[in-house]
Amino acid sequence: MAQDNQSPELFGQTPWQTVGPFFHYGLPWKGGADLIGSSDLGARPELAPDANYLLNEPAERGPIAGQPIEIVGQVFDAAGAPVPDALIEIWQANAAGRYNGPGDPREALALDVDFAGFGRSATGEDGGFRFRTILPGRAPGPGDSLQAAHIAVGVFGRGLIKRLVTRLYLEGEDGHDEDPILALVAPERRATLIAAKVLDAPATYRFDIHLQGEHETVFFDC
Amino acid sequence: MTDGFEYNREDAGQPSSLHPAYSSTVARSPRQPLVRIPQTLTETTGPADWSVLMGGLMADLTRQHAGEAQGQRIIVCGRVLDEAHRPVPNTVIEIWQANAAGRYIHRKDQWDAPLDPNFTGAGRVITDAEGHYRYVTVRPGAYPWGNHHNAWRPSHIHLSLLGPAFATRLITQMYFPDDPLVAIDPIAGAVPQPYRQRMVSRFDLATTEPNWALGYLFDIVLRGPSATPMEA
Ligand SMILES: [Fe+3]
């Protein structure tokens, strides 16, 4: 019999494959990019007939502790062209610095049941995305270190064989100088990880993602 | 998890982001080396309740509309496991695929094959306590794409899994054991042999149901807890 992942001698991690160009009716649900409200941010429902829209719809949720923020950005390729068929995922702690999932043992910290901390957005024709969330609290790092407020970011898309992982830090927040992960990044490249405050737009930060080129974003092996 | 807990890193079977035979990787893959970081709570945690995010179960893709979907009905089942063969329970598998003619419901799919009014091609299942999952669909058709002259994607089902943590995220494609296109496909070919075979399902007569549907087995393996936690 041919070897496959049911064969003990080949068994191991299932390899990554691209999402391809046609994921929009399968992955990004309405409201996936709104972690605190009930808007339909994040989906591209116009890319499939209404009768075939089977993904989730936004639900009402209770108030969520913390400072609301918006993250806006665009994904660019090597030539600086926007990437209209990318998908962005985010994962973050709540305002108390606690992650809403198994694996965070710090049960003394407050948990917001209505704040999942996970979001997903397709990019638009301009490569753009927008998330509504709250400013994450600081979480511990290795040893006695304390991480600065940050959001984990996964980038998927046509032409991306596997997820690219980066991190979003926020301009003006405390602790960038002592953050154990930023410390591993060459100083001249750290700016690619710092979302900049948008002038005239309160609590809005811009985080562009350059897959390649002069301003290439720092991506992590984690 | 305790300080120093990590999931295993990628193994030798994982593809590189740059695979020039799949031409759109050339301008969309980084040129700088990845920066290796320790896994923190950020990477070793993941969303608790997938159902509030994505929605409920959709385990039969052939019965989402007024009539039955066209094509070869199939049952796909298997287990989601970690690298130590431990089951991964209560994890969501998101599913999307082309119809039996190889056409996606997506508005940007220009392939001149018929749409099926009774088939969307989106599904969602959850693993049980032993990591088992099962869904019913139709075998997707092959379809042409513009990567190179006479390029055809093998029949494949797109699959997305969260697993227990940010670090265990996986998106893959499941292929079929009798498909000659797998060997010449640049996307499957981004995975070196023999590891490419990990993405190929196995025909299974025990899963096949008489007078109803062919059965395929497909075990999905996620990164598991590292056996030797790093001290910080
Ligand atoms: Fe496909």
Short mmCIF file of C-alpha atoms and ligand atoms in Angstrom, two decimals:
data_model
loop_
_atom_site.label_atom_id
_atom_site.label_comp_id
_atom_site.label_asym_id
_atom_site.label_seq_id
_atom_site.Cartn_x
_atom_site.Cartn_y
_atom_site.Cartn_z
CA MET A 1 0.00 0.00 0.00
CA ALA A 2 1.21 3.50 -0.77
CA GLN A 3 2.58 5.51 2.12
CA ASP A 4 0.42 8.30 3.49
CA ASN A 5 -0.21 9.89 6.90
CA GLN A 6 -2.04 6.76 8.01
CA SER A 7 1.27 4.88 7.60
CA PRO A 8 3.31 4.71 10.83
CA GLU A 9 6.60 5.09 8.90
CA LEU A 10 5.57 8.41 7.33
CA PHE A 11 3.36 9.81 10.13
CA GLY A 12 4.15 13.43 11.00
CA GLN A 13 3.03 17.03 10.67
CA THR A 14 0.53 17.54 7.89
CA PRO A 15 2.19 20.02 5.50
CA TRP A 16 0.90 23.52 4.92
CA GLN A 17 -0.75 24.49 1.64
CA THR A 18 -1.97 27.83 0.35
CA VAL A 19 -5.54 29.04 0.90
CA GLY A 20 -5.60 29.83 -2.84
CA PRO A 21 -7.71 32.66 -4.28
CA PHE A 22 -11.20 31.27 -3.53
CA PHE A 23 -11.38 31.10 0.28
CA HIS A 24 -13.87 33.94 0.75
CA TYR A 25 -16.98 31.77 1.07
CA GLY A 26 -15.16 29.36 3.39
CA LEU A 27 -13.17 31.36 5.95
CA PRO A 28 -13.90 35.05 6.67
CA TRP A 29 -17.25 35.43 8.42
CA LYS A 30 -19.27 38.63 8.85
CA GLY A 31 -17.99 40.33 11.99
CA GLY A 32 -14.77 38.34 12.08
CA ALA A 33 -12.78 41.56 12.25
CA ASP A 34 -14.96 43.22 14.89
CA LEU A 35 -13.92 41.74 18.23
CA ILE A 36 -15.92 44.19 20.35
CA GLY A 37 -19.08 45.12 18.42
CA SER A 38 -21.59 43.54 16.08
CA SER A 39 -20.69 45.02 12.70
CA ASP A 40 -20.07 42.73 9.71
CA LEU A 41 -16.44 43.82 9.35
CA GLY A 42 -14.02 41.24 7.95
CA ALA A 43 -15.97 39.36 5.25
CA ARG A 44 -16.28 39.76 1.47
CA PRO A 45 -19.87 38.47 0.99
CA GLU A 46 -20.02 40.06 -2.47
CA LEU A 47 -17.66 37.33 -3.72
CA ALA A 48 -20.32 34.61 -3.53
CA PRO A 49 -24.08 34.58 -4.27
CA ASP A 50 -26.26 35.35 -1.25
CA ALA A 51 -27.81 31.88 -1.43
CA ASN A 52 -24.36 30.42 -0.86
CA TYR A 53 -23.41 32.52 2.14
CA LEU A 54 -23.17 29.90 4.91
CA LEU A 55 -20.65 31.53 7.25
CA ASN A 56 -21.37 33.14 10.59
CA GLU A 57 -23.24 36.40 11.12
CA PRO A 58 -22.42 38.96 13.81
CA ALA A 59 -23.98 38.41 17.24
CA GLU A 60 -24.78 40.88 19.98
CA ARG A 61 -22.31 40.92 22.82
CA GLY A 62 -22.01 42.56 26.19
CA PRO A 63 -19.66 45.40 27.05
CA ILE A 64 -15.98 44.58 26.97
CA ALA A 65 -13.45 46.09 29.34
CA GLY A 66 -10.61 48.14 27.95
CA GLN A 67 -9.84 50.88 25.50
CA PRO A 68 -11.35 50.31 22.04
CA ILE A 69 -8.88 50.64 19.18
CA GLU A 70 -8.96 50.20 15.43
CA ILE A 71 -6.22 48.65 13.36
CA VAL A 72 -6.09 49.56 9.69
CA GLY A 73 -3.54 48.47 7.12
CA GLN A 74 -2.82 47.06 3.70
CA VAL A 75 -0.88 44.05 2.45
CA PHE A 76 1.70 44.71 -0.28
CA ASP A 77 3.80 42.42 -2.49
CA ALA A 78 7.42 42.79 -3.63
CA ALA A 79 6.51 45.43 -6.21
CA GLY A 80 4.49 47.44 -3.71
CA ALA A 81 1.23 46.31 -5.31
CA PRO A 82 -1.70 45.69 -2.96
CA VAL A 83 -2.65 42.05 -2.34
CA PRO A 84 -6.43 41.72 -2.77
CA ASP A 85 -6.65 38.01 -1.94
CA ALA A 86 -4.94 37.82 1.43
CA LEU A 87 -6.44 36.89 4.79
CA ILE A 88 -5.31 38.29 8.13
CA GLU A 89 -5.84 36.66 11.53
CA ILE A 90 -5.15 38.22 14.91
CA TRP A 91 -4.85 36.74 18.40
CA GLN A 92 -4.46 38.83 21.52
CA ALA A 93 -4.96 39.13 25.26
CA ASN A 94 -7.81 41.08 26.81
CA ALA A 95 -7.34 44.37 28.66
CA ALA A 96 -6.17 42.47 31.76
CA GLY A 97 -3.51 40.68 29.73
CA ARG A 98 -5.33 37.33 29.83
CA TYR A 99 -5.85 35.04 26.86
CA ASN A 100 -9.36 33.63 26.46
CA GLY A 101 -8.45 30.02 25.88
CA PRO A 102 -6.98 26.90 27.35
CA GLY A 103 -3.28 27.27 27.87
CA ASP A 104 -3.47 30.47 29.91
CA PRO A 105 -3.26 29.26 33.54
CA ARG A 106 -3.61 32.71 35.14
CA GLU A 107 -7.13 32.25 36.41
CA ALA A 108 -6.89 35.15 38.85
CA LEU A 109 -6.94 37.60 35.94
CA ALA A 110 -10.29 38.87 34.70
CA LEU A 111 -11.82 37.09 31.70
CA ASP A 112 -14.27 38.74 29.31
CA VAL A 113 -16.47 35.92 28.07
CA ASP A 114 -17.61 38.06 25.13
CA PHE A 115 -14.07 38.87 24.06
CA ALA A 116 -12.62 35.93 22.14
CA GLY A 117 -9.37 37.70 21.31
CA PHE A 118 -9.37 36.07 17.87
CA GLY A 119 -10.23 37.87 14.64
CA ARG A 120 -10.12 37.26 10.91
CA SER A 121 -10.37 39.59 7.92
CA ALA A 122 -10.10 39.16 4.19
CA THR A 123 -8.27 41.97 2.41
CA GLY A 124 -10.21 44.20 0.02
CA GLU A 125 -9.34 45.02 -3.59
CA ASP A 126 -6.94 47.64 -2.22
CA GLY A 127 -5.22 45.03 -0.04
CA GLY A 128 -6.78 46.70 2.98
CA PHE A 129 -8.11 45.36 6.26
CA ARG A 130 -9.62 46.86 9.41
CA PHE A 131 -10.02 45.37 12.86
CA ARG A 132 -11.96 46.75 15.84
CA THR A 133 -10.63 45.46 19.13
CA ILE A 134 -9.34 46.62 22.50
CA LEU A 135 -5.87 47.58 23.59
CA PRO A 136 -4.39 44.33 24.91
CA GLY A 137 -2.92 44.18 28.39
CA ARG A 138 0.68 43.17 28.88
CA ALA A 139 1.46 39.47 29.27
CA PRO A 140 4.55 37.81 30.68
CA GLY A 141 7.38 36.62 28.47
CA PRO A 142 10.13 34.09 29.12
CA GLY A 143 11.67 34.11 32.60
CA ASP A 144 10.85 37.27 34.52
CA SER A 145 10.27 39.40 31.43
CA LEU A 146 7.13 41.33 30.64
CA GLN A 147 6.01 41.72 27.03
CA ALA A 148 4.78 45.05 25.73
CA ALA A 149 1.17 45.19 24.54
CA HIS A 150 1.06 43.29 21.26
CA ILE A 151 -1.18 41.35 18.88
CA ALA A 152 -0.09 38.17 17.09
CA VAL A 153 -0.77 38.35 13.36
CA GLY A 154 -1.04 35.56 10.79
CA VAL A 155 -0.97 36.33 7.06
CA PHE A 156 -2.44 33.93 4.50
CA GLY A 157 -3.27 34.30 0.82
CA ARG A 158 -2.92 33.20 -2.75
CA GLY A 159 0.80 32.81 -3.35
CA LEU A 160 1.49 32.22 0.34
CA ILE A 161 2.23 28.51 0.67
CA LYS A 162 2.05 28.76 4.44
CA ARG A 163 1.11 31.30 7.08
CA LEU A 164 3.49 34.14 7.74
CA VAL A 165 3.57 35.16 11.41
CA THR A 166 4.31 38.65 12.61
CA ARG A 167 3.46 40.83 15.62
CA LEU A 168 1.83 44.18 15.98
CA TYR A 169 3.03 46.54 18.69
CA LEU A 170 1.42 49.93 19.28
CA GLU A 171 3.16 53.27 18.99
CA GLY A 172 3.35 55.08 22.30
CA GLU A 173 2.69 52.06 24.52
CA ASP A 174 5.02 51.15 27.36
CA GLY A 175 7.67 48.49 27.37
CA HIS A 176 9.00 48.34 23.81
CA ASP A 177 12.53 48.77 25.16
CA GLU A 178 12.22 45.77 27.47
CA ASP A 179 10.09 43.51 25.26
CA PRO A 180 11.85 40.12 24.96
CA ILE A 181 10.63 39.50 21.41
CA LEU A 182 11.40 42.95 19.99
CA ALA A 183 14.87 42.52 21.48
CA LEU A 184 15.48 39.64 19.05
CA VAL A 185 14.78 41.86 16.02
CA ALA A 186 17.51 43.96 14.44
CA PRO A 187 16.91 47.57 15.58
CA GLU A 188 16.67 48.89 12.02
CA ARG A 189 13.80 46.47 11.27
CA ARG A 190 11.75 46.94 14.46
CA ALA A 191 9.71 49.76 12.97
CA THR A 192 7.95 47.25 10.70
CA LEU A 193 6.32 45.82 13.84
CA ILE A 194 5.10 49.11 15.35
CA ALA A 195 1.62 50.20 14.29
CA ALA A 196 1.64 53.98 13.97
CA LYS A 197 -1.04 56.27 15.39
CA VAL A 198 -3.19 57.66 12.60
CA LEU A 199 -3.34 61.44 12.75
CA ASP A 200 -6.84 62.85 13.26
CA ALA A 201 -8.30 59.39 13.90
CA PRO A 202 -8.48 58.74 17.63
CA ALA A 203 -7.33 55.32 18.84
CA THR A 204 -6.60 54.18 15.29
CA TYR A 205 -3.30 52.56 14.36
CA ARG A 206 -1.90 51.77 10.93
CA PHE A 207 -0.14 48.44 10.35
CA ASP A 208 0.91 47.81 6.76
CA ILE A 209 2.34 44.41 5.89
CA HIS A 210 5.05 44.21 3.22
CA LEU A 211 5.57 40.61 2.14
CA GLN A 212 8.88 41.47 0.48
CA GLY A 213 10.97 44.44 -0.62
CA GLU A 214 12.65 47.43 0.93
CA HIS A 215 10.13 47.68 3.78
CA GLU A 216 9.71 43.93 4.25
CA THR A 217 7.87 43.16 7.49
CA VAL A 218 9.68 41.07 10.08
CA PHE A 219 8.23 37.55 10.11
CA PHE A 220 8.83 35.05 12.88
CA ASP A 221 9.63 31.38 13.29
CA CYS A 222 7.65 30.52 16.41
CA MET B 1 0.98 26.57 30.36
CA THR B 2 4.08 26.73 32.46
CA ASP B 3 7.01 28.88 31.55
CA GLY B 4 9.20 27.20 28.95
CA PHE B 5 6.38 25.12 27.47
CA GLU B 6 6.62 25.05 23.69
CA TYR B 7 5.08 23.32 20.73
CA ASN B 8 7.43 21.61 18.27
CA ARG B 9 8.69 23.72 15.41
CA GLU B 10 8.03 22.88 11.77
CA ASP B 11 9.36 19.50 10.72
CA ALA B 12 11.28 18.62 7.53
CA GLY B 13 8.05 18.08 5.61
CA GLN B 14 6.90 21.68 5.73
CA PRO B 15 7.25 23.67 2.50
CA SER B 16 9.23 26.89 2.05
CA SER B 17 7.34 30.11 1.44
CA LEU B 18 9.27 30.57 -1.81
CA HIS B 19 8.58 27.87 -4.38
CA PRO B 20 9.18 29.39 -7.83
CA ALA B 21 7.31 26.62 -9.67
CA TYR B 22 4.21 28.13 -7.98
CA SER B 23 4.82 31.46 -9.64
CA SER B 24 2.85 33.78 -7.37
CA THR B 25 5.09 32.85 -4.43
CA VAL B 26 7.96 34.79 -6.04
CA ALA B 27 6.61 38.25 -5.25
CA ARG B 28 4.72 37.23 -2.12
CA SER B 29 7.36 35.49 -0.01
CA PRO B 30 9.82 37.22 2.31
CA ARG B 31 13.51 37.41 1.40
CA GLN B 32 14.77 38.14 4.91
CA PRO B 33 15.24 35.10 7.13
CA LEU B 34 12.51 34.44 9.68
CA VAL B 35 13.41 35.67 13.16
CA ARG B 36 13.26 32.73 15.56
CA ILE B 37 11.51 33.60 18.81
CA PRO B 38 10.65 31.63 21.92
CA GLN B 39 6.99 30.74 22.27
CA THR B 40 5.28 32.91 24.88
CA LEU B 41 1.73 32.73 26.22
CA THR B 42 0.74 34.47 22.99
CA GLU B 43 1.85 31.50 20.90
CA THR B 44 0.89 28.68 23.31
CA THR B 45 -2.72 29.81 23.76
CA GLY B 46 -5.57 29.87 21.26
CA PRO B 47 -9.27 30.68 21.06
CA ALA B 48 -11.45 28.72 23.45
CA ASP B 49 -14.80 28.53 21.73
CA TRP B 50 -14.63 28.29 17.95
CA SER B 51 -18.43 27.96 17.63
CA VAL B 52 -19.11 31.53 18.75
CA LEU B 53 -16.67 32.68 16.12
CA MET B 54 -17.34 30.67 13.00
CA GLY B 55 -20.82 29.26 13.60
CA GLY B 56 -22.28 25.79 14.00
CA LEU B 57 -21.61 22.48 12.32
CA MET B 58 -22.06 21.86 8.59
CA ALA B 59 -21.04 18.23 8.20
CA ASP B 60 -22.98 17.33 5.05
CA LEU B 61 -22.06 19.52 2.10
CA THR B 62 -24.40 17.60 -0.22
CA ARG B 63 -27.58 18.72 1.56
CA GLN B 64 -27.28 22.47 2.04
CA HIS B 65 -29.80 23.39 -0.67
CA ALA B 66 -33.18 22.29 -2.05
CA GLY B 67 -31.80 19.30 -3.95
CA GLU B 68 -28.90 16.88 -3.77
CA ALA B 69 -25.49 18.01 -4.95
CA GLN B 70 -24.26 16.52 -8.21
CA GLY B 71 -21.19 14.32 -8.42
CA GLN B 72 -19.56 11.37 -6.73
CA ARG B 73 -20.73 11.37 -3.12
CA ILE B 74 -17.89 10.72 -0.65
CA ILE B 75 -17.39 10.37 3.08
CA VAL B 76 -14.16 11.80 4.46
CA CYS B 77 -13.17 10.86 8.00
CA GLY B 78 -10.13 10.46 10.16
CA ARG B 79 -8.53 11.82 13.26
CA VAL B 80 -6.76 15.01 14.22
CA LEU B 81 -3.67 14.02 16.18
CA ASP B 82 -0.55 15.62 17.53
CA GLU B 83 2.91 14.33 16.66
CA ALA B 84 2.85 11.90 19.61
CA HIS B 85 -0.36 10.30 18.26
CA ARG B 86 -2.43 11.98 20.98
CA PRO B 87 -5.92 12.99 19.81
CA VAL B 88 -6.72 16.69 19.44
CA PRO B 89 -10.32 16.95 20.71
CA ASN B 90 -12.85 19.74 20.20
CA THR B 91 -10.97 21.39 17.38
CA VAL B 92 -12.75 22.88 14.39
CA ILE B 93 -12.04 21.91 10.79
CA GLU B 94 -13.22 24.46 8.24
CA ILE B 95 -13.75 22.99 4.78
CA TRP B 96 -14.06 24.57 1.34
CA GLN B 97 -13.82 23.09 -2.13
CA ALA B 98 -14.85 23.23 -5.79
CA ASN B 99 -17.89 21.32 -7.04
CA ALA B 100 -17.79 18.03 -8.95
CA ALA B 101 -16.98 19.87 -12.19
CA GLY B 102 -14.07 21.71 -10.62
CA ARG B 103 -15.87 25.05 -10.32
CA TYR B 104 -15.91 27.22 -7.19
CA ILE B 105 -19.00 29.17 -6.18
CA HIS B 106 -16.63 32.17 -5.91
CA ARG B 107 -17.49 35.09 -8.21
CA LYS B 108 -13.91 35.41 -9.40
CA ASP B 109 -13.69 31.80 -10.59
CA GLN B 110 -13.70 32.11 -14.40
CA TRP B 111 -13.38 28.40 -15.23
CA ASP B 112 -15.99 27.45 -17.80
CA ALA B 113 -17.49 24.50 -15.93
CA PRO B 114 -21.06 24.46 -14.64
CA LEU B 115 -22.05 25.70 -11.22
CA ASP B 116 -24.27 23.34 -9.24
CA PRO B 117 -27.28 25.15 -7.72
CA ASN B 118 -27.31 22.53 -4.98
CA PHE B 119 -23.69 22.81 -3.94
CA THR B 120 -21.81 25.57 -2.14
CA GLY B 121 -18.74 23.67 -1.05
CA ALA B 122 -18.32 25.09 2.47
CA GLY B 123 -18.44 22.96 5.61
CA ARG B 124 -17.37 22.79 9.23
CA VAL B 125 -16.86 19.88 11.61
CA ILE B 126 -15.50 19.36 15.10
CA THR B 127 -13.33 16.59 16.48
CA ASP B 128 -14.70 14.39 19.26
CA ALA B 129 -12.88 13.34 22.44
CA GLU B 130 -10.74 10.86 20.47
CA GLY B 131 -9.97 13.36 17.72
CA HIS B 132 -12.36 11.79 15.18
CA TYR B 133 -14.13 13.85 12.54
CA ARG B 134 -16.38 12.96 9.59
CA TYR B 135 -18.07 14.84 6.78
CA VAL B 136 -19.99 14.08 3.60
CA THR B 137 -19.36 15.90 0.34
CA VAL B 138 -18.83 15.25 -3.36
CA ARG B 139 -15.45 14.61 -4.87
CA PRO B 140 -14.26 17.94 -6.27
CA GLY B 141 -13.21 18.08 -9.92
CA ALA B 142 -9.81 19.12 -11.20
CA TYR B 143 -9.61 22.64 -12.60
CA PRO B 144 -7.22 24.58 -14.84
CA TRP B 145 -5.25 27.57 -13.55
CA GLY B 146 -2.90 30.10 -15.06
CA ASN B 147 0.34 29.14 -13.37
CA HIS B 148 1.92 27.67 -16.53
CA HIS B 149 0.88 26.15 -19.86
CA ASN B 150 -1.71 23.40 -19.42
CA ALA B 151 -1.70 23.68 -15.64
CA TRP B 152 -4.41 21.75 -13.76
CA ARG B 153 -4.95 21.54 -10.02
CA PRO B 154 -5.53 17.98 -8.78
CA SER B 155 -8.82 17.29 -7.02
CA HIS B 156 -8.43 18.77 -3.56
CA ILE B 157 -10.36 19.85 -0.49
CA HIS B 158 -9.13 22.93 1.40
CA LEU B 159 -8.96 22.42 5.18
CA SER B 160 -8.34 24.91 8.00
CA LEU B 161 -7.60 23.92 11.61
CA LEU B 162 -6.95 26.02 14.70
CA GLY B 163 -5.74 23.31 17.06
CA PRO B 164 -5.13 24.20 20.71
CA ALA B 165 -2.87 27.23 20.18
CA PHE B 166 -1.79 30.02 17.85
CA ALA B 167 1.31 27.91 17.18
CA THR B 168 -0.68 24.87 16.00
CA ARG B 169 -2.63 26.64 13.25
CA LEU B 170 -2.76 24.66 10.01
CA ILE B 171 -4.25 25.22 6.57
CA THR B 172 -3.73 22.43 4.09
CA GLN B 173 -5.28 20.65 1.12
CA MET B 174 -6.38 17.02 0.99
CA TYR B 175 -5.66 15.08 -2.20
CA PHE B 176 -6.93 11.76 -3.56
CA PRO B 177 -4.85 8.58 -3.91
CA ASP B 178 -5.72 7.84 -7.54
CA ASP B 179 -4.99 11.29 -8.99
CA PRO B 180 -2.11 11.58 -11.50
CA LEU B 181 -2.15 15.39 -11.21
CA VAL B 182 -0.74 15.37 -7.66
CA ALA B 183 2.71 14.41 -8.94
CA ILE B 184 2.90 17.36 -11.36
CA ASP B 185 1.14 20.05 -9.29
CA PRO B 186 3.39 22.94 -8.21
CA ILE B 187 1.39 23.60 -5.04
CA ALA B 188 1.48 20.01 -3.77
CA GLY B 189 5.03 19.95 -5.15
CA ALA B 190 6.09 22.67 -2.72
CA VAL B 191 6.20 19.83 -0.21
CA PRO B 192 9.21 17.57 -0.77
CA GLN B 193 8.77 13.82 -1.04
CA PRO B 194 8.06 11.64 0.78
CA TYR B 195 6.21 14.19 2.92
CA ARG B 196 3.89 15.21 0.07
CA GLN B 197 2.16 11.86 0.59
CA ARG B 198 1.01 13.08 4.02
CA MET B 199 -1.56 15.18 2.16
CA VAL B 200 -2.98 12.22 0.23
CA SER B 201 -6.07 10.49 1.58
CA ARG B 202 -6.57 6.73 1.52
CA PHE B 203 -9.54 4.94 -0.04
CA ASP B 204 -11.19 2.86 2.67
CA LEU B 205 -13.76 0.17 1.99
CA ALA B 206 -14.77 0.07 5.68
CA THR B 207 -15.74 3.76 5.53
CA THR B 208 -17.51 3.29 2.20
CA GLU B 209 -21.27 2.80 2.61
CA PRO B 210 -23.05 0.33 0.30
CA ASN B 211 -25.15 1.89 -2.45
CA TRP B 212 -24.39 5.36 -1.10
CA ALA B 213 -20.86 6.83 -0.88
CA LEU B 214 -17.15 6.08 -1.25
CA GLY B 215 -15.07 6.49 1.90
CA TYR B 216 -11.68 8.16 2.32
CA LEU B 217 -9.47 8.25 5.41
CA PHE B 218 -7.40 11.34 6.16
CA ASP B 219 -5.56 11.78 9.45
CA ILE B 220 -4.39 15.33 10.12
CA VAL B 221 -1.33 15.85 12.31
CA LEU B 222 -0.71 19.12 14.15
CA ARG B 223 2.43 20.32 15.88
CA GLY B 224 2.56 18.71 19.32
CA PRO B 225 3.98 19.76 22.70
CA SER B 226 7.75 19.71 22.64
CA ALA B 227 9.25 16.79 24.51
CA THR B 228 12.13 18.89 25.77
CA PRO B 229 10.83 22.23 27.04
CA MET B 230 13.33 25.02 26.71
CA GLU B 231 14.39 26.74 29.90
CA ALA B 232 13.97 30.46 29.57
FE FE C 1 -8.47 25.16 -4.70
#
